[in-house]
Coordinates of C-alpha atoms and ligand atoms in Angstrom, one line a residue:
X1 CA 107.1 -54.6 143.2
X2 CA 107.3 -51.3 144.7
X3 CA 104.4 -50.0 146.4
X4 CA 103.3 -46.0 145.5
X5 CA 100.5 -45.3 147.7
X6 CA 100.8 -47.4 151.0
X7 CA 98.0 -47.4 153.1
X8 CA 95.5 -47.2 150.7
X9 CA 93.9 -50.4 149.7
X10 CA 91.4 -51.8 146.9
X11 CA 88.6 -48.7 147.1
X12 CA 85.1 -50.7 148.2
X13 CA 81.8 -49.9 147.5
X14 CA 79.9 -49.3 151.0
X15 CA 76.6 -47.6 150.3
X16 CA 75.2 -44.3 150.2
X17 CA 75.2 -44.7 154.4
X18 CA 79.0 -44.5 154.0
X19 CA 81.4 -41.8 155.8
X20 CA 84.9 -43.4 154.5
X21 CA 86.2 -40.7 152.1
X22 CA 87.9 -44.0 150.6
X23 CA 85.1 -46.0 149.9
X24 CA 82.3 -45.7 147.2
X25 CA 79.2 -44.1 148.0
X26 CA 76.7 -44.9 144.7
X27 CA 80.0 -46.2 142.6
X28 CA 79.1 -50.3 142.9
X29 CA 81.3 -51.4 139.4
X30 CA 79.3 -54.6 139.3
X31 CA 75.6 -53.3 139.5
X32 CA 73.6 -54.0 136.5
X33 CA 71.8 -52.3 135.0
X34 CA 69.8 -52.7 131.7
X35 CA 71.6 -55.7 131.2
X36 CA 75.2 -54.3 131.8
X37 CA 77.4 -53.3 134.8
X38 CA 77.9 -50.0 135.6
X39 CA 81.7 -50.4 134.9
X40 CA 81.0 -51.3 131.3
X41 CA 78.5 -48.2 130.8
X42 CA 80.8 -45.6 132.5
X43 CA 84.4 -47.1 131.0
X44 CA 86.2 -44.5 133.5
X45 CA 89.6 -43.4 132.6
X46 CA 92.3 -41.8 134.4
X47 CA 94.6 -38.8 132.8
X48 CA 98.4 -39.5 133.0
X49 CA 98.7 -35.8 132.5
X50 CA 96.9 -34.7 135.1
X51 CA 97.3 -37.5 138.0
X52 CA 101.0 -38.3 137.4
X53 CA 102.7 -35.1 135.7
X54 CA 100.4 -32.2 137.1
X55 CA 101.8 -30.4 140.2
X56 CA 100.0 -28.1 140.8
X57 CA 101.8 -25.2 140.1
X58 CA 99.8 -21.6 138.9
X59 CA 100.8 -18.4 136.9
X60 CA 101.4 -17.4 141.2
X61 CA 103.6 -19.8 142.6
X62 CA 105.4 -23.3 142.0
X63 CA 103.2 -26.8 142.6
X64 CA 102.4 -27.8 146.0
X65 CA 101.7 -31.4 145.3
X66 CA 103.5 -33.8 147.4
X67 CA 103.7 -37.3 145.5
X68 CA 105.3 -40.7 146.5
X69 CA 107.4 -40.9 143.9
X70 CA 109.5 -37.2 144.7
X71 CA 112.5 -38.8 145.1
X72 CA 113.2 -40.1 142.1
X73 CA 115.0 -37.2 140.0
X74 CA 116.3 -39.8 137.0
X75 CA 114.2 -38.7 134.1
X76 CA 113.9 -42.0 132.6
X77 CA 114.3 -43.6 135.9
X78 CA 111.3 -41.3 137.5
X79 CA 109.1 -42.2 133.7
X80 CA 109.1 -46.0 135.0
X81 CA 108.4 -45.4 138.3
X82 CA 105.1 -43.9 136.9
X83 CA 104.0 -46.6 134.9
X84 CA 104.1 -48.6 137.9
X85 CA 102.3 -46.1 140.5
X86 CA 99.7 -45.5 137.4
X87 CA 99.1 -49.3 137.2
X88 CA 98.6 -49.4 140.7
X89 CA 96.4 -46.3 140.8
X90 CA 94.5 -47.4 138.4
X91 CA 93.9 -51.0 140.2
X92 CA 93.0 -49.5 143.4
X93 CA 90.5 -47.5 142.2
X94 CA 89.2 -50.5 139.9
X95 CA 89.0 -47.8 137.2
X96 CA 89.5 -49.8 133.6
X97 CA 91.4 -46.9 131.2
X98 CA 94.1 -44.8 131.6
X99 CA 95.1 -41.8 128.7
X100 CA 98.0 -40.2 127.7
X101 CA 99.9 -37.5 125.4
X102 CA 103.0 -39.2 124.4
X103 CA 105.3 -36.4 126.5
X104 CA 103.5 -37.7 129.4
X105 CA 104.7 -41.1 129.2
X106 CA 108.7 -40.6 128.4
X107 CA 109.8 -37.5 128.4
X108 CA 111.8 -35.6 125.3
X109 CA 115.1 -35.7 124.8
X110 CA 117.3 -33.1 122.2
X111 CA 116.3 -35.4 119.3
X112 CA 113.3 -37.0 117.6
X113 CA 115.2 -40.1 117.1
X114 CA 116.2 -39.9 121.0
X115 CA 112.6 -39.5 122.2
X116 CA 111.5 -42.1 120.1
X117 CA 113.9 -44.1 121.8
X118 CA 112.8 -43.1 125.3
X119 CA 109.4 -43.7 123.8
X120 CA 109.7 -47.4 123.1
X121 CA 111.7 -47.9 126.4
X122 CA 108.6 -47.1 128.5
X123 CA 106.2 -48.7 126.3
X124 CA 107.8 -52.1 126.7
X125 CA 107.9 -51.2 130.6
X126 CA 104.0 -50.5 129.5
X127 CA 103.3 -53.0 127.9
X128 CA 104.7 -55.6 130.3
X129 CA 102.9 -54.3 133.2
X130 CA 99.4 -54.6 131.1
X131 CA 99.8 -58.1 130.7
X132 CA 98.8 -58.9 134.2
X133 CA 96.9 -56.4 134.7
X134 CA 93.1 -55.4 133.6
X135 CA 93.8 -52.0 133.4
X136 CA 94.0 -50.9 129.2
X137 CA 94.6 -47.6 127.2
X138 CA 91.3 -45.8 126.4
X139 CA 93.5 -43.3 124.3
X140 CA 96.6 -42.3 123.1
X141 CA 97.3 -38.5 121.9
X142 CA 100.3 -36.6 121.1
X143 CA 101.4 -33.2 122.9
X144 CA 102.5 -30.7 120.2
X145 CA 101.6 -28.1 122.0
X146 CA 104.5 -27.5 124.9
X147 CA 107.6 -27.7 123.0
X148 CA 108.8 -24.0 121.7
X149 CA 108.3 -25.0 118.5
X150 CA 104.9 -25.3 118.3
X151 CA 103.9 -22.0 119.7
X152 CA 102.5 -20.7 116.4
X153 CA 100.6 -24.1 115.9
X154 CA 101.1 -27.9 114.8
X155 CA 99.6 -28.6 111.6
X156 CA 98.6 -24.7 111.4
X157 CA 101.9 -23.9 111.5
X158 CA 102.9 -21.0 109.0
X159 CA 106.2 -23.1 109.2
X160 CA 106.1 -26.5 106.8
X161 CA 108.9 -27.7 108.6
X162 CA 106.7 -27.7 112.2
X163 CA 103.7 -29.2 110.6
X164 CA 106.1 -32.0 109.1
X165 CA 108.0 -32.1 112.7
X166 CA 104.2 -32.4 114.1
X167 CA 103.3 -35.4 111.6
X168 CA 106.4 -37.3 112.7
X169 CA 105.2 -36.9 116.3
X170 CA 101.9 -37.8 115.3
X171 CA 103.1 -41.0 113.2
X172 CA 104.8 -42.8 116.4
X173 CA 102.2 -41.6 119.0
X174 CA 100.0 -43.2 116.4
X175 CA 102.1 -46.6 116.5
X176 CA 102.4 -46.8 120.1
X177 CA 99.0 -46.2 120.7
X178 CA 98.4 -49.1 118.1
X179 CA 101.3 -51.3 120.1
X180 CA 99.2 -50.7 123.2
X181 CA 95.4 -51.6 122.1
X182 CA 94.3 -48.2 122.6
X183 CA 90.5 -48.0 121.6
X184 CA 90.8 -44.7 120.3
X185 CA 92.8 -42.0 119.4
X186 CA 92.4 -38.1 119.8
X187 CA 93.4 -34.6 118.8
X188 CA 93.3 -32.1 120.7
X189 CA 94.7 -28.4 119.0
X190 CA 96.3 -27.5 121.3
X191 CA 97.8 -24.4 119.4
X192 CA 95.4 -25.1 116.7
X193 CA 94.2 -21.4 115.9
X194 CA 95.3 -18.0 116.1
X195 CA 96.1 -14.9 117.6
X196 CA 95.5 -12.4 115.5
X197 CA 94.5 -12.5 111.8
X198 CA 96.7 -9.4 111.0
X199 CA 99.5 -12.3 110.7
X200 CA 97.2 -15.3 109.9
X201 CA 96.2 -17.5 106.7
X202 CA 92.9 -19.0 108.1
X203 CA 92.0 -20.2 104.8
X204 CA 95.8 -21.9 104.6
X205 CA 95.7 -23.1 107.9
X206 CA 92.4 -25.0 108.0
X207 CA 93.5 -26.7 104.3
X208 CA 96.4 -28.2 106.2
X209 CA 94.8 -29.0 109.6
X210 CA 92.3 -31.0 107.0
X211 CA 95.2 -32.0 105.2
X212 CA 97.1 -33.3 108.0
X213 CA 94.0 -35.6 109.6
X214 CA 93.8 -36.7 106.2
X215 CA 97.8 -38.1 106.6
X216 CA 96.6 -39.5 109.5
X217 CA 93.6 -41.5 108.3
X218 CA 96.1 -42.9 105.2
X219 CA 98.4 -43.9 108.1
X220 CA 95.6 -46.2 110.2
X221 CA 94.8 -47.4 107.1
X222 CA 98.8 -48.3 106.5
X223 CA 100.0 -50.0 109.8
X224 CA 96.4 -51.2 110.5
X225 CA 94.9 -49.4 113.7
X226 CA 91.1 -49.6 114.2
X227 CA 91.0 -47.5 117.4
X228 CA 88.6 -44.8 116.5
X229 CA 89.7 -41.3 116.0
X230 CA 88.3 -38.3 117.8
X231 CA 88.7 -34.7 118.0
X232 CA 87.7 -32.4 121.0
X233 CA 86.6 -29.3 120.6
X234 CA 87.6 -26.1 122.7
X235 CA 86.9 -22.6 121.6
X236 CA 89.9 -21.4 123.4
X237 CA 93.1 -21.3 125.4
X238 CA 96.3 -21.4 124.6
X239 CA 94.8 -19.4 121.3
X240 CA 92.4 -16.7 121.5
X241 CA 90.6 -18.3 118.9
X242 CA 91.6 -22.7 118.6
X243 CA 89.9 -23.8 115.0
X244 CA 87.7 -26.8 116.9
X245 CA 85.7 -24.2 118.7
X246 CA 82.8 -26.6 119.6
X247 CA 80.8 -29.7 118.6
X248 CA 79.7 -28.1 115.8
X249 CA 82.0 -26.2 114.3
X250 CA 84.1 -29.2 114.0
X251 CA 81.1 -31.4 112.6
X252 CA 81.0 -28.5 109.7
X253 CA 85.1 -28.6 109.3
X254 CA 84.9 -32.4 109.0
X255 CA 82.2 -32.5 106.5
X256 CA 83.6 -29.4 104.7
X257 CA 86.5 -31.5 104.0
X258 CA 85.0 -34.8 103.6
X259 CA 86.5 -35.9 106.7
X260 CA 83.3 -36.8 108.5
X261 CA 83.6 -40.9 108.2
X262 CA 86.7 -41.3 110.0
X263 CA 86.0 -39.5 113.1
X264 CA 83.6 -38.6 116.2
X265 CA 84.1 -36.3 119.1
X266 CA 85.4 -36.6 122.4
X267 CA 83.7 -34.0 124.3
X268 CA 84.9 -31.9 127.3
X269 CA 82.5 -30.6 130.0
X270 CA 85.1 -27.1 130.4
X271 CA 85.5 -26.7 126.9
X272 CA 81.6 -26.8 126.2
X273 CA 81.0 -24.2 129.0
X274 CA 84.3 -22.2 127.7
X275 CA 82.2 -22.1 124.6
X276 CA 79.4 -20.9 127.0
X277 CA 77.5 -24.0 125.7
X278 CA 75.9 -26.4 128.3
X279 CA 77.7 -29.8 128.5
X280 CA 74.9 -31.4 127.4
X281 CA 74.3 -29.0 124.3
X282 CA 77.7 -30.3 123.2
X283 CA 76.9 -33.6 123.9
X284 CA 73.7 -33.2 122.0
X285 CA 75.0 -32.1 118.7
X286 CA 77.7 -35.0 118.6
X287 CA 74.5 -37.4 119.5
X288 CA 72.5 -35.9 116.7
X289 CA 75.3 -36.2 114.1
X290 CA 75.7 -39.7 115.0
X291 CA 79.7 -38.4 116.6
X292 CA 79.6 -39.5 119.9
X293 CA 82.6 -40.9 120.5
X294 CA 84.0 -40.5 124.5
X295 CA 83.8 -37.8 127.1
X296 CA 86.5 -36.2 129.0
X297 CA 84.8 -36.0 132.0
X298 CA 85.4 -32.9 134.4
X299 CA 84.4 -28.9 135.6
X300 CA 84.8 -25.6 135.3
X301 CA 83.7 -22.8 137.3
X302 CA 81.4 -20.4 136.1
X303 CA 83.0 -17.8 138.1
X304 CA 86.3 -18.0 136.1
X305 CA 86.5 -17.7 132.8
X306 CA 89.5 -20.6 132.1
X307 CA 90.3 -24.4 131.3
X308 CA 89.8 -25.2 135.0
X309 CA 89.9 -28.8 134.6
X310 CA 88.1 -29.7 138.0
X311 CA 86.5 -33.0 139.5
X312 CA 83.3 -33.2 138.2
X313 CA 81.0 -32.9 141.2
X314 CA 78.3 -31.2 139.8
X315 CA 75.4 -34.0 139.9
X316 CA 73.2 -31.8 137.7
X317 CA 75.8 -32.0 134.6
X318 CA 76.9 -35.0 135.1
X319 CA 73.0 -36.4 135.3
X320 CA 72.5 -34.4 131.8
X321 CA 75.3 -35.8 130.6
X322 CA 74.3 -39.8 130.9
X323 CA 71.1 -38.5 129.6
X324 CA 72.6 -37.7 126.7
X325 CA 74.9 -40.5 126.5
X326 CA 72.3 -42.9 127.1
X327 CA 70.2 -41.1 124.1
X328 CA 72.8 -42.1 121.8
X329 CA 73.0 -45.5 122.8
X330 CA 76.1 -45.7 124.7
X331 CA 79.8 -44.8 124.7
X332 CA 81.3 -47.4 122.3
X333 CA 84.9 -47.7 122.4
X334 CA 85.0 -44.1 124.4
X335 CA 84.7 -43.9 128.0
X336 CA 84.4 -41.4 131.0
X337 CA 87.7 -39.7 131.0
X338 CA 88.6 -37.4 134.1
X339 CA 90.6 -35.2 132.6
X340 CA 90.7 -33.2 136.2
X341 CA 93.6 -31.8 138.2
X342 CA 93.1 -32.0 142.5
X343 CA 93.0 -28.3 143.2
X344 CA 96.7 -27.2 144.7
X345 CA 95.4 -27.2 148.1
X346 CA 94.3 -31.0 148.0
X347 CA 98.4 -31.5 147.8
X348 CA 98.1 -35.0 149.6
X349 CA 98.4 -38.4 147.8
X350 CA 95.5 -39.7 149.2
X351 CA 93.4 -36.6 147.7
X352 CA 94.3 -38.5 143.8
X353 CA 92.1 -41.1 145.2
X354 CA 89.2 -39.0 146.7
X355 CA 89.2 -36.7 143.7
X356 CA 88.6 -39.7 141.4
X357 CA 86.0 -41.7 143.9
X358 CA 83.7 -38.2 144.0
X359 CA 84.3 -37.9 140.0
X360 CA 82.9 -41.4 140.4
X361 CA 80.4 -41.6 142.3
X362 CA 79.1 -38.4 140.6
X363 CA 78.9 -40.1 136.9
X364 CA 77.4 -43.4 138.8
X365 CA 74.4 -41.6 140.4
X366 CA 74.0 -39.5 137.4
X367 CA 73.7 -42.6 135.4
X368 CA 71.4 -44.1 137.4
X369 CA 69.3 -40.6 137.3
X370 CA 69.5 -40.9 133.9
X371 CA 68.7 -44.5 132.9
X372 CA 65.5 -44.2 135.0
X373 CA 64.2 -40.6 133.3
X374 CA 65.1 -42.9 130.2
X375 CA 63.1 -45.5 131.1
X376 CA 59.9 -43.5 132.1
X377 CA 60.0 -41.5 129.2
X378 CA 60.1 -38.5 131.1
X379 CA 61.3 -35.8 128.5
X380 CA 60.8 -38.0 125.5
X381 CA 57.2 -38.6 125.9
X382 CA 57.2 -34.4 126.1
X383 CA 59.2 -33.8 122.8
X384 CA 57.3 -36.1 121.1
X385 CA 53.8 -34.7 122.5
X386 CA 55.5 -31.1 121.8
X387 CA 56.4 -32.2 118.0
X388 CA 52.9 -34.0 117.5
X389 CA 51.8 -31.4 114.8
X390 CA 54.5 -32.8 112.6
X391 CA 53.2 -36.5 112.5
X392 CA 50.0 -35.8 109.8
X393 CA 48.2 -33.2 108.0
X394 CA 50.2 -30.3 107.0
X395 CA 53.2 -31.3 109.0
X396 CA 53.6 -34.2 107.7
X397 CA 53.2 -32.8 104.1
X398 CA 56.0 -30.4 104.9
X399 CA 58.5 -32.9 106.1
X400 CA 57.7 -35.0 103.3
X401 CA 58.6 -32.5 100.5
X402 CA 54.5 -32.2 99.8
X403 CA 54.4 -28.9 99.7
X404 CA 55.9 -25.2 99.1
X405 CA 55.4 -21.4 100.1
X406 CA 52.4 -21.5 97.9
X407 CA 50.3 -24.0 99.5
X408 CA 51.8 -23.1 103.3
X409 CA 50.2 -19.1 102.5
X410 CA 46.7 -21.1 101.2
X411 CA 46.5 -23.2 104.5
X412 CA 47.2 -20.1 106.8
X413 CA 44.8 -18.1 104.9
X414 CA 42.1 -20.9 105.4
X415 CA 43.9 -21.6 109.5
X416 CA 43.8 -18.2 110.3
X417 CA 45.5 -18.3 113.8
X418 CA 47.8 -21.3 114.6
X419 CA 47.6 -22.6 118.0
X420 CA 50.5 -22.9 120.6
X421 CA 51.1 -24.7 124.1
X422 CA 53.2 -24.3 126.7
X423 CA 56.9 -25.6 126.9
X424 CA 56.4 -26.0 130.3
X425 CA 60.1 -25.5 130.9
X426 CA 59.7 -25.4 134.9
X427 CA 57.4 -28.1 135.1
X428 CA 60.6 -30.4 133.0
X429 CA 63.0 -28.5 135.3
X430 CA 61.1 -29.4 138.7
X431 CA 60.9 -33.1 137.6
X432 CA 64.1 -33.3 136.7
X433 CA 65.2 -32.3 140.2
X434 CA 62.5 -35.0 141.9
X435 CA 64.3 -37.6 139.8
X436 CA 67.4 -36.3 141.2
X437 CA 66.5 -36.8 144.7
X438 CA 64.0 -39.4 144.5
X439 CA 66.1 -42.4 142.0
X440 CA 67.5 -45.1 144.3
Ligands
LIG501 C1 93.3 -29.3 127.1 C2 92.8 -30.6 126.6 C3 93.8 -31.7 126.5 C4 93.3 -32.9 125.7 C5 94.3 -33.8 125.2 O1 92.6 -28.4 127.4 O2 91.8 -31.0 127.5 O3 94.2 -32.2 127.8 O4 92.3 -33.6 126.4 O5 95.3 -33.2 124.6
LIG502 CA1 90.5 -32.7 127.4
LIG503 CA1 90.5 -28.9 129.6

């Protein structure tokens, strides 16, 4: 077997004490914790988009990445060469997912049927190299957003013919995730929205976006695939406006159209803050509507205001984030996906493995954070103190349907005054940042 990325071995764990930029610094896959290694809490995934399509290239200038396999210039040729560099990626890193948009994988030829074709040829190659390997497909997702023909939208479409061209696309990226055990299954809108509503049915468009997950959920049910389907939420770009703004505005869509059963959200740290949410808000409102379903793990910078798709470094987030997480008891069948391009400068192969361990390490210590202000109650113990006055008396009577505007003006003219404390925000905020520092 050919090897992609000589000179780089299996990535260790070697401590915090640690100055190889190819080794794992808090990252220890088989540390338990609560009864479970860290591997199986954090089910980290690498992005076939971004590690083995992406090159780096900018509205400014071509991409600058330099990668083993640039001799290769055989489409179909170069497509097989990547399943085996992503396998070995994947092993060296001991990371347990990888995720793909069917485009990544094979790329399109001039005809359905031909793509489909392609399609098949590298899921076999797939496929083949999975069986001795423990590396598996977190989840499958289809890309109808690139192709010309989607550039007024998929299933918004004002064209039938593209939402029924987008269906098709959707149908076999649906079977070969199935074909490949892939745990889940997402949707992304890419072009899902609009531009301008001087040319736009929103009413039209959001019927057949609900109509078209509704094909979907018929087809599972048809060829029998149990991988959970998610949508993730961005408020914008390509579009000015994309219909799955945020957590929840998609909650609403889904239960406006009696969708809400058959899927949960796969939430993006950039698209959260490109809502100018907190990643943890968006977290947080999936949590609460029991929709928690994965996490595409990465950046932005607050300085720009686009899809940056950085390494998440940002211990802060990422320690919010496994809060979160943790709250709603765990990722299932999603995982940690680093849906993260190396910044062009970071051009060298060895920078896809660095990128990754920092991602790592980041989500390790911020679980650990996490699990430990869990465990002490930290925050809980506050909301539930804060909430107290809704446990008995007239709290109690409110939540239970007791009582009405009538009896709530009698018991403030009887109060008189009701009486407040402090949320105590910095206090929370300064022992968040001891846990932080202190957790071993
Ligand atoms: C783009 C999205 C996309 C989805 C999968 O902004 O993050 O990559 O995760 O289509
Ligand atoms: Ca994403
Ligand atoms: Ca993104």
């Amino acid at each position: 077997m050919n090897e992609f990325f000589k000179g780089i071995g299996k990535i260790q764990y070697e401590g915090p004490a640690s100055d190889n930029p190819l080794a794992f610094r808090y990252y220890n896959p088989v540390e338990v914790i609560g009864g479970k290694t860290l591997k199986d809490h954090l089910r980290f995934a690498v992005a076939y988009w971004h590690t083995f399509q992406a090159r780096g290239s900018d509205p400014f200038g071509p991409g600058t990445a330099r990668r083993p396999w640039d001799t290769i210039t055989d489409p179909m040729e170069l497509a097989i060469a990547k399943v085996e560099a992503s396998f070995e990626f994947c092993e060296k890193l001991d990371v347990p997912f990888f995720c793909f948009h069917d485009r990544d994988i094979a790329p399109e030829a001039n005809t359905l049927a031909e793509t489909n074709q392609r399609l098949d040829t590298v899921v076999s190659a797939i496929k083949a190299r999975m069986a001795g390997s423990n590396v598996k497909l977190l989840w499958g997702t289809t890309n109808a957003f690139s192709n010309p023909r989607f550039m007024h939208g998929a299933s918004t479409s004002p064209h039938a013919d593209v939402f029924a061209y987008a269906a098709a696309q959707v149908k076999k990226a649906m079977e070969i995730t199935k074909e490949l055990d892939g745990q889940n299954y997402v949707f992304w809108g890419g072009r899902e929205g609009y531009e301008t509503l001087l040319n736009t049915d929103m009413k039209r468009e959001l019927d057949n976006l609900a109509r078209f997950l509704g094909m979907a959920v018929s087809y599972a049910k048809e060829i029998g695939f149990e991988g959970q389907f998610l949508i993730e939420p961005k408020p914008k770009e390509p579009t000015k406006h994309q219909y799955d703004f945020d957590a929840a505005t998609v909650v609403g869509f889904l239960k406006t159209y009696g969708l809400d059963k058959h899927f949960k959200l796969n939430i993006e740290a950039n698209h959260a803050s490109l809502a100018q949410h907190t990643f943890q808000h968006d977290l947080a409102v999936a949590r609460i509507n029991g929709m928690l379903g994965s996490i595409d793990a990465n950046q932005g910078d607050s300085n720009l205001g686009w899809d940056t798709d950085q390494f998440p470094t940002n211990l802060y987030d990422a320690t919010l984030a496994m809060y979160e997480t943790i709250l709603a008891g765990g990722l299932g069948k999603g995982g940690l996906n680093f849906d993260a391009k190396v910044r062009r400068g970071s051009f060298q192969p060895d920078d896809m493995f660095i990128s990754h361990i920092a991602g790592m390490d980041t989500f390790a210590r911020g679980f650990k954070v996490a699990w430990q202000l869990q465990a002490d109650k930290v925050f809980t113990k506050f909301v539930d103190e804060r909430y107290a006055s809704w446990y008995s008396g007239i709290g109690a009577d409110i939540e239970a349907g007791k009582v009405g505007f009538r009896e709530l003006e009698a018991y403030s003219l009887k109060n008189g005054e009701p009486s407040i404390r402090s949320g105590r925000q910095e206090m929370l905020e300064g022992i968040l940042n001891q846990y932080i520092i202190e957790t071993k």
